[in-house]
Amino acid sequence: MMRYKKVMLGLLLSFVVGFVCQLAHIPVPAPPVLGAALLVFLTSCGYWLTGRYLQRRELQREAP
């Protein structure tokens, strides 16, 4: 449950930063094209999924 909470908090924070940047008329600290934004998103997903995989693998090693 805690893992999903961190992901949801990260997504919420990214939306808040984007919203504030739009209101303040400053450039968003992200790539301006969809392909680059997807690359950043998928890299984040890969990082998260790899962490989950390694955690499960470690728990399986510890199990009798």
PDB file of C-alpha atoms in Angstrom, residues 6-47:
ATOM      1  CA  LYS A   6       4.428   7.243  -3.020  1.00  0.00           C
ATOM      2  CA  VAL A   7       3.525   6.944  -6.711  1.00  0.00           C
ATOM      3  CA  MET A   8       0.268   8.855  -6.255  1.00  0.00           C
ATOM      4  CA  LEU A   9       2.066  11.534  -4.218  1.00  0.00           C
ATOM      5  CA  GLY A  10       4.680  11.874  -6.973  1.00  0.00           C
ATOM      6  CA  LEU A  11       2.014  12.261  -9.652  1.00  0.00           C
ATOM      7  CA  LEU A  12       0.126  14.808  -7.563  1.00  0.00           C
ATOM      8  CA  LEU A  13       3.301  16.786  -6.962  1.00  0.00           C
ATOM      9  CA  SER A  14       4.127  16.821 -10.684  1.00  0.00           C
ATOM     10  CA  PHE A  15       0.654  18.157 -11.508  1.00  0.00           C
ATOM     11  CA  VAL A  16       0.964  20.840  -8.824  1.00  0.00           C
ATOM     12  CA  VAL A  17       4.356  21.942 -10.185  1.00  0.00           C
ATOM     13  CA  GLY A  18       2.925  22.107 -13.705  1.00  0.00           C
ATOM     14  CA  PHE A  19      -0.093  24.062 -12.510  1.00  0.00           C
ATOM     15  CA  VAL A  20       2.014  26.581 -10.598  1.00  0.00           C
ATOM     16  CA  CYS A  21       4.370  26.991 -13.573  1.00  0.00           C
ATOM     17  CA  GLN A  22       1.386  27.700 -15.821  1.00  0.00           C
ATOM     18  CA  LEU A  23      -0.066  30.268 -13.414  1.00  0.00           C
ATOM     19  CA  ALA A  24       3.307  31.988 -12.972  1.00  0.00           C
ATOM     20  CA  HIS A  25       4.007  31.949 -16.733  1.00  0.00           C
ATOM     21  CA  ILE A  26       7.379  30.266 -16.296  1.00  0.00           C
ATOM     22  CA  PRO A  27       8.656  27.359 -18.410  1.00  0.00           C
ATOM     23  CA  VAL A  28       7.708  23.943 -17.095  1.00  0.00           C
ATOM     24  CA  PRO A  29      10.781  21.991 -15.937  1.00  0.00           C
ATOM     25  CA  ALA A  30       9.977  19.147 -18.334  1.00  0.00           C
ATOM     26  CA  PRO A  31      10.472  18.345 -22.012  1.00  0.00           C
ATOM     27  CA  PRO A  32       8.121  20.394 -24.255  1.00  0.00           C
ATOM     28  CA  VAL A  33       7.211  17.511 -26.596  1.00  0.00           C
ATOM     29  CA  LEU A  34       5.073  14.469 -25.918  1.00  0.00           C
ATOM     30  CA  GLY A  35       7.713  11.928 -26.909  1.00  0.00           C
ATOM     31  CA  ALA A  36      10.263  13.312 -24.466  1.00  0.00           C
ATOM     32  CA  ALA A  37       7.675  13.563 -21.694  1.00  0.00           C
ATOM     33  CA  LEU A  38       6.745   9.908 -22.270  1.00  0.00           C
ATOM     34  CA  LEU A  39      10.411   8.970 -22.071  1.00  0.00           C
ATOM     35  CA  VAL A  40      10.687  10.648 -18.659  1.00  0.00           C
ATOM     36  CA  PHE A  41       7.463   8.958 -17.503  1.00  0.00           C
ATOM     37  CA  LEU A  42       8.521   5.514 -18.710  1.00  0.00           C
ATOM     38  CA  THR A  43      11.959   5.896 -17.143  1.00  0.00           C
ATOM     39  CA  SER A  44      10.266   6.669 -13.820  1.00  0.00           C
ATOM     40  CA  CYS A  45       7.983   3.649 -14.225  1.00  0.00           C
ATOM     41  CA  GLY A  46      10.957   1.430 -15.004  1.00  0.00           C
ATOM     42  CA  TYR A  47      12.770   2.653 -11.907  1.00  0.00           C
TER      43      TYR A  47
END
